[in-house]
CSV table of C-alpha atoms in Angstrom, one decimal:
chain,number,residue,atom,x,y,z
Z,876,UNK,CA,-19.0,-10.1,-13.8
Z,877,UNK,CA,-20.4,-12.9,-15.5
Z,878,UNK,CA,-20.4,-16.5,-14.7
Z,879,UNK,CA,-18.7,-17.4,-18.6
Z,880,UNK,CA,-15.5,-15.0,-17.0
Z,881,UNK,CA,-13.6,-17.5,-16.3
Z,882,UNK,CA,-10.8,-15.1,-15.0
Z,883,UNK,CA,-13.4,-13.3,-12.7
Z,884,UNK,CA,-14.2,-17.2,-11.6
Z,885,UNK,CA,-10.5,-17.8,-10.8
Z,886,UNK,CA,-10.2,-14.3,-8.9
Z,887,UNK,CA,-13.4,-15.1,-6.7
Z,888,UNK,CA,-12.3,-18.5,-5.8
Z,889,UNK,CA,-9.0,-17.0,-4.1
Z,890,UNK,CA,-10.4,-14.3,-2.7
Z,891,UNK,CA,-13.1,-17.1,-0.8
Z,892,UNK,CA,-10.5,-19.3,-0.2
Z,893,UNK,CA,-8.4,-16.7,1.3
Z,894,UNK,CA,-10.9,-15.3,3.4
Z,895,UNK,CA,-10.6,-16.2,7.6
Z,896,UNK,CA,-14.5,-14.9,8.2
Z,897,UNK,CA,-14.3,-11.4,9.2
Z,898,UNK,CA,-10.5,-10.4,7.4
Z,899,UNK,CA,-8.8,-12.1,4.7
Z,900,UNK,CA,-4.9,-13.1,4.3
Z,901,UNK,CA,-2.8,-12.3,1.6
Z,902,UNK,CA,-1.7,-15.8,1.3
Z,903,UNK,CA,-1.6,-18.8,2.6
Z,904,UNK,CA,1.8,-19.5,3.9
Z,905,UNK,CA,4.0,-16.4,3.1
Z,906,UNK,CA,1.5,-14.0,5.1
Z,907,UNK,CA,-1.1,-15.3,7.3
Z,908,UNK,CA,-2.0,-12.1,9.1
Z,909,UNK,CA,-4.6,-9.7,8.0
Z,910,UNK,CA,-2.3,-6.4,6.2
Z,911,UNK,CA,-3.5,-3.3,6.0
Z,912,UNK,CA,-3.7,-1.5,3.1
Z,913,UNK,CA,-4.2,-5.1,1.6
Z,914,UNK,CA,-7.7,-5.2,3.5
Z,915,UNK,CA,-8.7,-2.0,2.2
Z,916,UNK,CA,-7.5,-3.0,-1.9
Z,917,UNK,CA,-9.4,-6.5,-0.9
Z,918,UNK,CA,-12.4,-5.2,-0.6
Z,919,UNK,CA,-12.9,-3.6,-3.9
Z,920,UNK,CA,-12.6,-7.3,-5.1
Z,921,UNK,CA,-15.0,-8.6,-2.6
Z,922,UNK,CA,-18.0,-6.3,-3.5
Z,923,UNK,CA,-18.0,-7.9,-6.8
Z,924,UNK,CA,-20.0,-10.9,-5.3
Z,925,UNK,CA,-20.9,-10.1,-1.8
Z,926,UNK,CA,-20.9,-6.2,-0.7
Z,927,UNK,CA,-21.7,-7.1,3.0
Z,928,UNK,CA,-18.2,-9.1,2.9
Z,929,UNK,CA,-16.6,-6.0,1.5
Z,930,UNK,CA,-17.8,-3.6,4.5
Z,931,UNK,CA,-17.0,-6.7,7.3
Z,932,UNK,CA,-13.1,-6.3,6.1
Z,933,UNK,CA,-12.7,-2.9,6.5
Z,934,UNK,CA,-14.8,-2.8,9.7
Z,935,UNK,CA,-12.5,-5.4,10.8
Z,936,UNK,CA,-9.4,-3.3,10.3
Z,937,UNK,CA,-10.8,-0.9,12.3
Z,938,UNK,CA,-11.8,-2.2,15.4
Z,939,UNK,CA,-7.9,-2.3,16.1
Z,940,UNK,CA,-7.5,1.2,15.5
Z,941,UNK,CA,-5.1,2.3,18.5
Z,942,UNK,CA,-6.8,5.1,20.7
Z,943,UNK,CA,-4.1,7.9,19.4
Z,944,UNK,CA,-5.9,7.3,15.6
Z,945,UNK,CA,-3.0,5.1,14.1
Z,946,UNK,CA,-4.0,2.0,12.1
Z,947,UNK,CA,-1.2,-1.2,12.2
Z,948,UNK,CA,0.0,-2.3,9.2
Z,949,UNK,CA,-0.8,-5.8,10.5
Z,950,UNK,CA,-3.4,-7.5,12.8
Z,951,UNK,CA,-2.6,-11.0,14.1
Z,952,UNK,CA,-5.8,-12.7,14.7
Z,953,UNK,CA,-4.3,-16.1,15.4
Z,954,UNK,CA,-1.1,-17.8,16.5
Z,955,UNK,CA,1.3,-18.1,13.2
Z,956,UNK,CA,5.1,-19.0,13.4
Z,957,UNK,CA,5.5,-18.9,9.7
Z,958,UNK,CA,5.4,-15.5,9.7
Z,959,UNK,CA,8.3,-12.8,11.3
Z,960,UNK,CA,8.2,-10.9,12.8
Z,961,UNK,CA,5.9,-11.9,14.4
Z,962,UNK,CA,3.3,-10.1,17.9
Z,963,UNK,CA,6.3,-11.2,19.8
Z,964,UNK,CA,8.9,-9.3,18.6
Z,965,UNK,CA,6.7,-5.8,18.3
Z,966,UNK,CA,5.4,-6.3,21.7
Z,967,UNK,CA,3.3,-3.4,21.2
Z,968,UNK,CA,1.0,-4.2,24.2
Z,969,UNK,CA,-2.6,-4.0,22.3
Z,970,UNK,CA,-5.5,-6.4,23.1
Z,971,UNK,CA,-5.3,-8.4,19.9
Z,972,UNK,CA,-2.0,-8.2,18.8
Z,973,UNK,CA,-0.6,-5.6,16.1
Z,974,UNK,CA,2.7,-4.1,14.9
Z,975,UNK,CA,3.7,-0.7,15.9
Z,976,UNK,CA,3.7,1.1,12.4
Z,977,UNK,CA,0.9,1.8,9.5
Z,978,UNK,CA,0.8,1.2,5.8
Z,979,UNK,CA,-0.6,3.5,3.1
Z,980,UNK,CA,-3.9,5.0,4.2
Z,981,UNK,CA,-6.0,3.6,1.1
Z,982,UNK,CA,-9.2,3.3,3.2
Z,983,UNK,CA,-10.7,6.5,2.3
Z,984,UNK,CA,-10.8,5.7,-1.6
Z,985,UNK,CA,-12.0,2.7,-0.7
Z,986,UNK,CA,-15.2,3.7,1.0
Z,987,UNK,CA,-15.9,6.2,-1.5
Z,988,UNK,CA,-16.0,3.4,-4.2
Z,989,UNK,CA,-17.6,1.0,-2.0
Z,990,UNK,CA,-20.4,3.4,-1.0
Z,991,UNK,CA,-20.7,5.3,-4.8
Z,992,UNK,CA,-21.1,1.5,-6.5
Z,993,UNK,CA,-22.9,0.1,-4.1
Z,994,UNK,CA,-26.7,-1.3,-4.4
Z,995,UNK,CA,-27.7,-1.8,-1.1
Z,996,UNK,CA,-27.5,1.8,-0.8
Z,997,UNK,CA,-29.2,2.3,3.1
Z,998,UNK,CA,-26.6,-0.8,4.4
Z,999,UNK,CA,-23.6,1.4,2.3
Z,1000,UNK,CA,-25.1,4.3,4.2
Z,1001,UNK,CA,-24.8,3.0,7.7
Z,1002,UNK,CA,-22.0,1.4,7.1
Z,1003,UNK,CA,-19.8,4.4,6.0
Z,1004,UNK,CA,-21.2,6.9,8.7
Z,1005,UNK,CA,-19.5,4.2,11.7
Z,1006,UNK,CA,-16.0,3.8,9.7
Z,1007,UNK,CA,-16.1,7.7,8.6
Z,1008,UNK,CA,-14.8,9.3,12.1
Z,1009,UNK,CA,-12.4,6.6,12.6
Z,1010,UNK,CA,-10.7,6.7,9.2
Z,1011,UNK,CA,-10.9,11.0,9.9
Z,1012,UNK,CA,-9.0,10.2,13.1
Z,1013,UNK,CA,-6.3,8.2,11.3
Z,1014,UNK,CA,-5.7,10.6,8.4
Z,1015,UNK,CA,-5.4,13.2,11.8
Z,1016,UNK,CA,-2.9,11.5,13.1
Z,1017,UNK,CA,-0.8,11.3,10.4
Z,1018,UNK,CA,-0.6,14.9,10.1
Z,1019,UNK,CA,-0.7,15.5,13.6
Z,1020,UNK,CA,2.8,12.8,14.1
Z,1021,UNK,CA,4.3,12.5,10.9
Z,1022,UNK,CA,4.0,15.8,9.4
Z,1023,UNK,CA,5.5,17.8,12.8
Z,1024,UNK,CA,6.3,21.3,11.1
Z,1025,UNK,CA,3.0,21.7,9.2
Z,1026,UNK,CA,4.4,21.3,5.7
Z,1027,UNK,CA,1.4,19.3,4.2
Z,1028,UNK,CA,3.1,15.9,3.3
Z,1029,UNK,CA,3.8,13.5,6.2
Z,1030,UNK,CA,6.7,11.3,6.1
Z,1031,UNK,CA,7.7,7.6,6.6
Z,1032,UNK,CA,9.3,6.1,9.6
Z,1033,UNK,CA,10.1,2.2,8.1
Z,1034,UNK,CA,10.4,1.3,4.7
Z,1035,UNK,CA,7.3,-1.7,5.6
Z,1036,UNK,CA,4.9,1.8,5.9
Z,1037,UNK,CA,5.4,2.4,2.2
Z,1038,UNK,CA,4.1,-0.8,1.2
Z,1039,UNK,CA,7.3,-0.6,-1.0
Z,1040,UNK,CA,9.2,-2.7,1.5
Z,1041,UNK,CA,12.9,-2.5,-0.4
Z,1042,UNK,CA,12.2,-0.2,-3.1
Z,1043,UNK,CA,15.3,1.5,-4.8
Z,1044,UNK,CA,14.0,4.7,-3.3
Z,1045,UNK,CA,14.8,4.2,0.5
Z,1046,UNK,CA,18.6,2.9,-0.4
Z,1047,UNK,CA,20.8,5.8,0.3
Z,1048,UNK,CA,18.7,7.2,3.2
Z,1049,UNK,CA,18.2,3.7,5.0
Z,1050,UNK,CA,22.3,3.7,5.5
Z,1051,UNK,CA,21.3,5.9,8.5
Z,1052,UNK,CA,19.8,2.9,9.9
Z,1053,UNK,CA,22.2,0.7,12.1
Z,1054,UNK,CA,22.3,-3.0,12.5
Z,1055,UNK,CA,24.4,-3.1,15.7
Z,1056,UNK,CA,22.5,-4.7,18.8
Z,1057,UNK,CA,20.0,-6.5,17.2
Z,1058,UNK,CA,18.6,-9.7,19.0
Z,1059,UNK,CA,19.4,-12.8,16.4
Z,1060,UNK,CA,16.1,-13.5,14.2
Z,1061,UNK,CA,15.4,-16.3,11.7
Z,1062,UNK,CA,13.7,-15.3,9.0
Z,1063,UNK,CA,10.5,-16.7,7.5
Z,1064,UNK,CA,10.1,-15.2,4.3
Z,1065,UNK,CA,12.6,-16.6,2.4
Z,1066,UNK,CA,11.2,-20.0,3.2
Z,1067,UNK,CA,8.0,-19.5,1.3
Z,1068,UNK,CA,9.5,-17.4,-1.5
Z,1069,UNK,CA,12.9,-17.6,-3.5
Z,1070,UNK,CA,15.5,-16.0,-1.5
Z,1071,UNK,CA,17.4,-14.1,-4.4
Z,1072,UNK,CA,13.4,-12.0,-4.7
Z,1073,UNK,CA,13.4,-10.7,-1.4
Z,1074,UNK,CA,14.9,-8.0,0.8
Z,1075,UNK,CA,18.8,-8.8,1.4
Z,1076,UNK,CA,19.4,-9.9,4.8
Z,1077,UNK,CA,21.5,-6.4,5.0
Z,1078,UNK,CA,18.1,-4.7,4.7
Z,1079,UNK,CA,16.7,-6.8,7.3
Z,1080,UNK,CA,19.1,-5.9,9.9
Z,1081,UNK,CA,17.9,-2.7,9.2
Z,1082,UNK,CA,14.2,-3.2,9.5
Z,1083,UNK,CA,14.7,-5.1,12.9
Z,1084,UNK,CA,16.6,-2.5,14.2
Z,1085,UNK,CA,13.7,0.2,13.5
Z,1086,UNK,CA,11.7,-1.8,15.2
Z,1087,UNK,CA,13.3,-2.2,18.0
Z,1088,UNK,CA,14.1,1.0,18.5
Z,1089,UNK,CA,10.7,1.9,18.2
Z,1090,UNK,CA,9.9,-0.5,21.0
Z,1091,UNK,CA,12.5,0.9,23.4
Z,1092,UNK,CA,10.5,4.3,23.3
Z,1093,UNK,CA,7.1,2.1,24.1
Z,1094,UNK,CA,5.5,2.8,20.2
Z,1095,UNK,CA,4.8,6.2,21.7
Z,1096,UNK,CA,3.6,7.4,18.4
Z,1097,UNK,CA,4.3,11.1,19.1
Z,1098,UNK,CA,8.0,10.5,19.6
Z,1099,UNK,CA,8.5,8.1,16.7
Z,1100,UNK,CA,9.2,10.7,13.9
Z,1101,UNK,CA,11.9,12.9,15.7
Z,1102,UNK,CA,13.4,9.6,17.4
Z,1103,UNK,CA,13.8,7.7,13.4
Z,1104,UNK,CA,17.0,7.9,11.8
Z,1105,UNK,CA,14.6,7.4,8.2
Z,1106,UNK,CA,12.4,10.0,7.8
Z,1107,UNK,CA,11.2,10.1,3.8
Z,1108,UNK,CA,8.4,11.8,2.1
Z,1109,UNK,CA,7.0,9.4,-0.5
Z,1110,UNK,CA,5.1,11.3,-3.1
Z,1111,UNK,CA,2.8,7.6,-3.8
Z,1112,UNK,CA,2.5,7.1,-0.1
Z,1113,UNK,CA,1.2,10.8,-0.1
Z,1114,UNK,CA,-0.8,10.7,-2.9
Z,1115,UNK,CA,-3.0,7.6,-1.6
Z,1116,UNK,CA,-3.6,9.8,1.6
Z,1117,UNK,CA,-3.9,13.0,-0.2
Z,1118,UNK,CA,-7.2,11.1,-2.5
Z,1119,UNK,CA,-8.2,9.6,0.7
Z,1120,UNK,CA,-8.4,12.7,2.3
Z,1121,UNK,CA,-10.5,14.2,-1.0
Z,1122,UNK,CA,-12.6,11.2,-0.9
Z,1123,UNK,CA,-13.6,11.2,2.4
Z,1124,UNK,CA,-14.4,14.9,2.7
Z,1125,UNK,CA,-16.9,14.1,-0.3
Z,1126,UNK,CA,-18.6,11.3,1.8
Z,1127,UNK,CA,-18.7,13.4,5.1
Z,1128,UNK,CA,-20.4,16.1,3.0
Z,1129,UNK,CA,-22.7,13.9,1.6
Z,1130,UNK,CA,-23.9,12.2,4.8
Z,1131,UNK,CA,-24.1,15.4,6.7
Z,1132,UNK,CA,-20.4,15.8,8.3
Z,1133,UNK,CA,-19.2,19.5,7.1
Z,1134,UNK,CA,-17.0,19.6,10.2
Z,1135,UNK,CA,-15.0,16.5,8.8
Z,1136,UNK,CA,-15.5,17.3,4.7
Z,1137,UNK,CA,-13.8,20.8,5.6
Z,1138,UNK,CA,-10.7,19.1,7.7
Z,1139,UNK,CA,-9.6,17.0,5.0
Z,1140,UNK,CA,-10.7,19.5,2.0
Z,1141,UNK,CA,-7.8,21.3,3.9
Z,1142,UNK,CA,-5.1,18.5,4.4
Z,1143,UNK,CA,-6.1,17.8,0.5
Z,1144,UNK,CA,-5.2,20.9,-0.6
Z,1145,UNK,CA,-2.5,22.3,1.3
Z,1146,UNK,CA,-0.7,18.4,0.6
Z,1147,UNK,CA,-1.6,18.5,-2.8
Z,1148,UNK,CA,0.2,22.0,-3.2
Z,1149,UNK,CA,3.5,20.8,-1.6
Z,1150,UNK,CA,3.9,17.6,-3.7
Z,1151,UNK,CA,4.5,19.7,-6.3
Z,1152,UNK,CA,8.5,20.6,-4.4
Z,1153,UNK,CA,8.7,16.9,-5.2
Z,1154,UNK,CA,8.4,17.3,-9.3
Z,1155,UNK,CA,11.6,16.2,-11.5
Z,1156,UNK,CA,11.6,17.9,-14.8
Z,1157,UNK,CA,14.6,15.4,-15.4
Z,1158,UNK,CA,12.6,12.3,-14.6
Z,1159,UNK,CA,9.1,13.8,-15.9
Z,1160,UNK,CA,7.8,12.2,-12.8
Z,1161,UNK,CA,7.5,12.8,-8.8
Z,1162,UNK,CA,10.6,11.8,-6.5
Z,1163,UNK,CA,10.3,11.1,-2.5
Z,1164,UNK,CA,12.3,13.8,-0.5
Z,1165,UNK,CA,15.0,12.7,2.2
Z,1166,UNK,CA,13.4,14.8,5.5
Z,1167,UNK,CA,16.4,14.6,6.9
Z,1168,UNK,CA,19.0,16.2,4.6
Z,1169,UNK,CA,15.9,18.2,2.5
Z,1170,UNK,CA,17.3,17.1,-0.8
Z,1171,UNK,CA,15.4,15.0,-3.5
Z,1172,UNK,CA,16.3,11.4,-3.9
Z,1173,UNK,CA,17.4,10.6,-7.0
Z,1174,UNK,CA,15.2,7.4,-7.9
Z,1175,UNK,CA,12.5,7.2,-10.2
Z,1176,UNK,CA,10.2,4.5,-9.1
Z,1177,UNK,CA,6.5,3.8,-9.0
Z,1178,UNK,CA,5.8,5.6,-6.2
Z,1179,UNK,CA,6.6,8.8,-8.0
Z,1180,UNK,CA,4.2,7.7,-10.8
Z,1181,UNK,CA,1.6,6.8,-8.2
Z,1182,UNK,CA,1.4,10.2,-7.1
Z,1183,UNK,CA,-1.1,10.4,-10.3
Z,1184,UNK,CA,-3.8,8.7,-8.0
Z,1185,UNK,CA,-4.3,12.2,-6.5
Z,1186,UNK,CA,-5.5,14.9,-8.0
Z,1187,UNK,CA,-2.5,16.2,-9.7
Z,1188,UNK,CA,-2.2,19.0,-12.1
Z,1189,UNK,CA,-3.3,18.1,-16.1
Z,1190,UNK,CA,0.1,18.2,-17.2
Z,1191,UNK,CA,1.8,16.4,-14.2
Z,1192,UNK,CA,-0.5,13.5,-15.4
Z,1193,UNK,CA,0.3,13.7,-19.1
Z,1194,UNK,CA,4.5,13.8,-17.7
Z,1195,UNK,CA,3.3,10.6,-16.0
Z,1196,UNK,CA,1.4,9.0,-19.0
Z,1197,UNK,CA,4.6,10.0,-20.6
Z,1198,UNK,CA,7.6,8.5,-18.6
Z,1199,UNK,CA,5.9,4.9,-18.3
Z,1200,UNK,CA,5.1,4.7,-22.1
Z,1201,UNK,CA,9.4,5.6,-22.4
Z,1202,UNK,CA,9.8,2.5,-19.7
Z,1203,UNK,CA,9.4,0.4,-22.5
Z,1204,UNK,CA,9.3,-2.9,-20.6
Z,1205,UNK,CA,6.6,-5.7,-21.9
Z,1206,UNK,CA,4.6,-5.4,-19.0
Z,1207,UNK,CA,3.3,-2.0,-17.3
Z,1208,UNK,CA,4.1,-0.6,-14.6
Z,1209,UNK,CA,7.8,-1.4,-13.3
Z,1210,UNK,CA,8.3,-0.8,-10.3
Z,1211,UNK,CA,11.4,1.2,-11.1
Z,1212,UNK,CA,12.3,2.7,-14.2
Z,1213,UNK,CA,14.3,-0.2,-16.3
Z,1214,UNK,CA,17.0,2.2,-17.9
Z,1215,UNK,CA,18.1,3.0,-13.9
Z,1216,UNK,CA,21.3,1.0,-13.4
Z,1217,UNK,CA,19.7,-0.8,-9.9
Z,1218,UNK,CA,16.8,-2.3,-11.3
Z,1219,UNK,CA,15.9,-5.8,-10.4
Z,1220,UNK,CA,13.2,-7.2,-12.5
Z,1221,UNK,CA,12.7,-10.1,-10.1
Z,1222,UNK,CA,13.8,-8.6,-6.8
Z,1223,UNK,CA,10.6,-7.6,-4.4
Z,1224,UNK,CA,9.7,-3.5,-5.5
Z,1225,UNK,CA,13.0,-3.2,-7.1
Z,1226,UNK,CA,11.6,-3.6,-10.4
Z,1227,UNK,CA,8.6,-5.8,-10.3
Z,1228,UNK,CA,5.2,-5.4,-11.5
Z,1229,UNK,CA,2.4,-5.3,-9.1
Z,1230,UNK,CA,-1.4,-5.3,-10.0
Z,1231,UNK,CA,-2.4,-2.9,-7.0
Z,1232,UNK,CA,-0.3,0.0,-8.4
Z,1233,UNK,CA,-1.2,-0.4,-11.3
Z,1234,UNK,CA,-4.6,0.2,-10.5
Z,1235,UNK,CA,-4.1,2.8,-8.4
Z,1236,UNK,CA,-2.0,4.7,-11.1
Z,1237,UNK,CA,-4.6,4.1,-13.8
Z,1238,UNK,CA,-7.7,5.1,-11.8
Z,1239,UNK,CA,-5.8,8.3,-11.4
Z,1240,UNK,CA,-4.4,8.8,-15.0
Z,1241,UNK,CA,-8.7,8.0,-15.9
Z,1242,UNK,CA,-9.0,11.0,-13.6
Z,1243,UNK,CA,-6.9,13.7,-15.1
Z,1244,UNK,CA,-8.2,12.2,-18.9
Z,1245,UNK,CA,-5.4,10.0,-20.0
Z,1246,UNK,CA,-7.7,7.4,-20.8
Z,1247,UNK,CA,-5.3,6.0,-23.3
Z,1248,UNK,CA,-2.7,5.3,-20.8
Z,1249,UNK,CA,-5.1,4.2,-18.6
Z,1250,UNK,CA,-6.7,1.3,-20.8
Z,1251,UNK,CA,-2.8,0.1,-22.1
Z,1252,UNK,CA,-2.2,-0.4,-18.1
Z,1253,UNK,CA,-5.5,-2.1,-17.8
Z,1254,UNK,CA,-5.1,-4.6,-21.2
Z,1255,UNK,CA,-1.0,-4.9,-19.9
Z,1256,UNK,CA,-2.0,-6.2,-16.5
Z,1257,UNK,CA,-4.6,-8.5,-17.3
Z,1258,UNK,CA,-2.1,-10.0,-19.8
Z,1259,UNK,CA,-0.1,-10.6,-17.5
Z,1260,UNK,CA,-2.9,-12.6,-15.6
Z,1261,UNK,CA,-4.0,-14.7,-18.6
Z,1262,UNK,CA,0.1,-15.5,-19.3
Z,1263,UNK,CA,1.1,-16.0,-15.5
Z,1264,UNK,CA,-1.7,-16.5,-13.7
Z,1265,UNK,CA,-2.2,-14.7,-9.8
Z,1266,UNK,CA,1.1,-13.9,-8.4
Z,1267,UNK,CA,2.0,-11.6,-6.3
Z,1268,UNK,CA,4.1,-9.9,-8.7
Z,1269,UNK,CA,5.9,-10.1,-11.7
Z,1270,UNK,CA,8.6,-9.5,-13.8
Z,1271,UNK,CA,8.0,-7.0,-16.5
Z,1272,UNK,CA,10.7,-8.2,-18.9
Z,1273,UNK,CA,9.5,-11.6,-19.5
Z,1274,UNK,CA,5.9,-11.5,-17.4
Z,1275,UNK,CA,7.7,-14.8,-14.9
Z,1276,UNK,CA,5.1,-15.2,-11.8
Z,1277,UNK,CA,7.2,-14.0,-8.4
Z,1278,UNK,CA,6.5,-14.0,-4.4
Z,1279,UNK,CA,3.2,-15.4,-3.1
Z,1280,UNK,CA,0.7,-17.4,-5.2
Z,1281,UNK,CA,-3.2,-17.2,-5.7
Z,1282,UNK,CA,-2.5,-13.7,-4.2
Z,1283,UNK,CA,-5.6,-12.0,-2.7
Z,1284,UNK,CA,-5.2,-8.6,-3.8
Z,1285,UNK,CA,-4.2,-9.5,-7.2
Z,1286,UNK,CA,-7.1,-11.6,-7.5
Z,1287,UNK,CA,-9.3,-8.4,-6.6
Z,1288,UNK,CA,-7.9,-6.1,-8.5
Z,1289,UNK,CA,-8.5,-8.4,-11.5
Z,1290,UNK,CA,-11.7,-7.5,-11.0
Z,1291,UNK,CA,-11.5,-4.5,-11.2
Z,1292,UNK,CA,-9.9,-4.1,-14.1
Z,1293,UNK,CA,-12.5,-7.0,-15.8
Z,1294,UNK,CA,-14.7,-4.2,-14.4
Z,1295,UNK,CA,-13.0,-0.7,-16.3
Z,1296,UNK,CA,-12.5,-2.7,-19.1
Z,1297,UNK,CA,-16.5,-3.4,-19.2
Z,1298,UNK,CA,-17.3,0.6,-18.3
């Protein structure tokens, strides 16, 4: 990064102005918590200009790690209203208040790339060898809870765990979900963001009742996958924890750690094997699988071309490369496939664009050596910065700025990509 970028300027200047000292918030307004997998993306933008930073916000996320290994999908430092729902309603009982349910278990890539590019290499060192049991104990967990029959792919509980909050994908299998019963809520969302780009207030009845539910059985965490009426295998969601998993069995072997590199060589490989019962030849691309009734869901979103991020076979990759090339759309990647009757090109993950995928999808497509894929995400997305500026997302018909504004992770993922384009 150089000081005559004045994209990489821009970026910085949110991610500082976003930052609360020891975690940073999405946004001002529309989320002023400290998110997950958000955290973990963040930092790969914060290393750019101050590594130390980058280590504090993962550290951060950690140190509310619940005792059983689970990590929340939300952490709420301070006292918000403009935000629900908020530590109230999950009433899960923690010392600093969290919610009850995770988000995509990104950590693990994003030690590895912390610690591999980093210059203070003793501080990377030290740094990584505290974090590296607790994010082992998390990616335990999830196979331990959420993968009860030892299939190798764990499942979702709540569309919010996918990070995918309404995507096309969860539709048919979130019917099971009732709405009866539900204490009365006013929403917050929709008075930060236009109403006709968020989640219906259908869905929302839906996402409240999970949640309460899930309170009612004390956010045991060993009872919450039997007890959900969604249970869905989301070949992305995998993928991310499948990499993780690779990533941080490199890092445990390199500091010393065989016990650890060998536990999550296996989860790698034995996950990495079942994704495959999630192929479509049809869709040339992954699909999530409904645990419940065993059958493939037919929905070809982005998390079936994240599934790239992990180590996928050759071909698998190339089918990928392939299938967002026949998209079509002006900007890369949809978040659902454009010809599909249901997509939204405004409406949050229903069609969208979203700069954190699309990193994710072409680090992985770099990976498996579709570099040419890779670079025409890379040039789309920060084309879409330089006509739009740092949204949360966009559409990817006419490139329109949607959601939040001066968006953390967008900012750091813009320099990321400032950074592969460089490489």
């Amino acid at each position: 990064m150089t000081a005559q970028d004045p994209l990489a300027k821009i970026a910085e200047d949110i991610l500082r102005e976003n930052d609360r000292g020891s975690y940073t918030v999405p946004t001002k307004g529309l989320y002023p918590f400290q998110w997950n997998w958000d955290s973990c993306l963040t930092a790969l933008g914060q290393r750019h200009y101050d590594e130390a930073r980058a280590w504090t916000e993962i550290e951060t996320l950690f140190a509310h790690q619940w005792p059983c290994g689970m990590v929340p999908h939300i952490i709420f430092h301070l006292n918000d209203d403009g935000y629900f729902p908020g530590p109230e309603v999950w009433s899960t009982g923690r010392p600093v208040p969290t919610s009850g349910i995770t988000q995509p278990a990104v950590a693990g890539f994003a030690l590895r790339r912390l610690f591999d590019r980093a210059s203070n290499r003793a501080e990377a060192e030290a740094r990584v060898r505290a974090l590296l049991p607790k994010v082992a104990a998390w990616h335990r967990w999830f196979f331990a809870t959420r993968d009860p029959k030892g299939e190798g792919l764990v499942a979702i509980i709540h569309p919010w765990e996918s990070g995918r909050d309404n995507s096309i994908d969860w539709d048919v299998s979130f019917e099971r979900v009732p709405t009866e019963g539900i204490a009365p809520y006013t929403r917050r969302d929709t008075q930060h963001a236009n109403p006709e780009h968020r989640p219906t207030k259908a869905q929302y009845d839906r996402y409240l009742w999970l949640v309460e539910h899930f309170r009612s059985l004390g956010w045991d965490t060993a009872k919450l996958h039997d007890a959900s009426p969604f249970q869905v295998v989301d070949p992305g969601f995998n993928a991310i924890l499948l990499r993780a998993c690779a990533d941080l069995a490199d890092l445990a072997e390199a500091l010393g750690e065989p016990a650890l590199a060998a536990e999550n060589r296996a989860f790698a490989a034995r996950g990495l094997a079942a994704l495959e019962r999630l192929w479509s030849v049809e869709h040339g691309q992954y699909l999530c699988g409904d645990r419940t009734t065993g059958a493939l869901i037919d929905s070809a979103s982005v998390g079936g071309l994240l599934a790239a991020f992990a180590a996928i076979p050759p071909a698998r990759a190339q089918a990928i490369a392939a299938s967002i090339e026949a998209h079509g759309a002006r900007f890369r990647v949809p978040s659902h496939a454009p010809a599909d009757p249901r997509f939204d090109a405004k409406r949050y993950w229903r069609g969208p664009v979203w700069l954190v995928v699309n990193y994710m999808i072409a680090d992985g497509l770099v990976r498996a050596g579709q570099t040419a894929a890779a670079a025409a995400i890379t040039r789309s997305s920060l084309d879409l910065i330089h006509e739009s500026g740092f949204a949360e997302y966009y559409d990817p018909t006419t490139g329109e700025p949607l959601g939040g504004g001066r968006f953390t992770w967008t900012a750091a993922m813009v320099l990321e990509f400032l950074a592969m384009e460089r490489a």
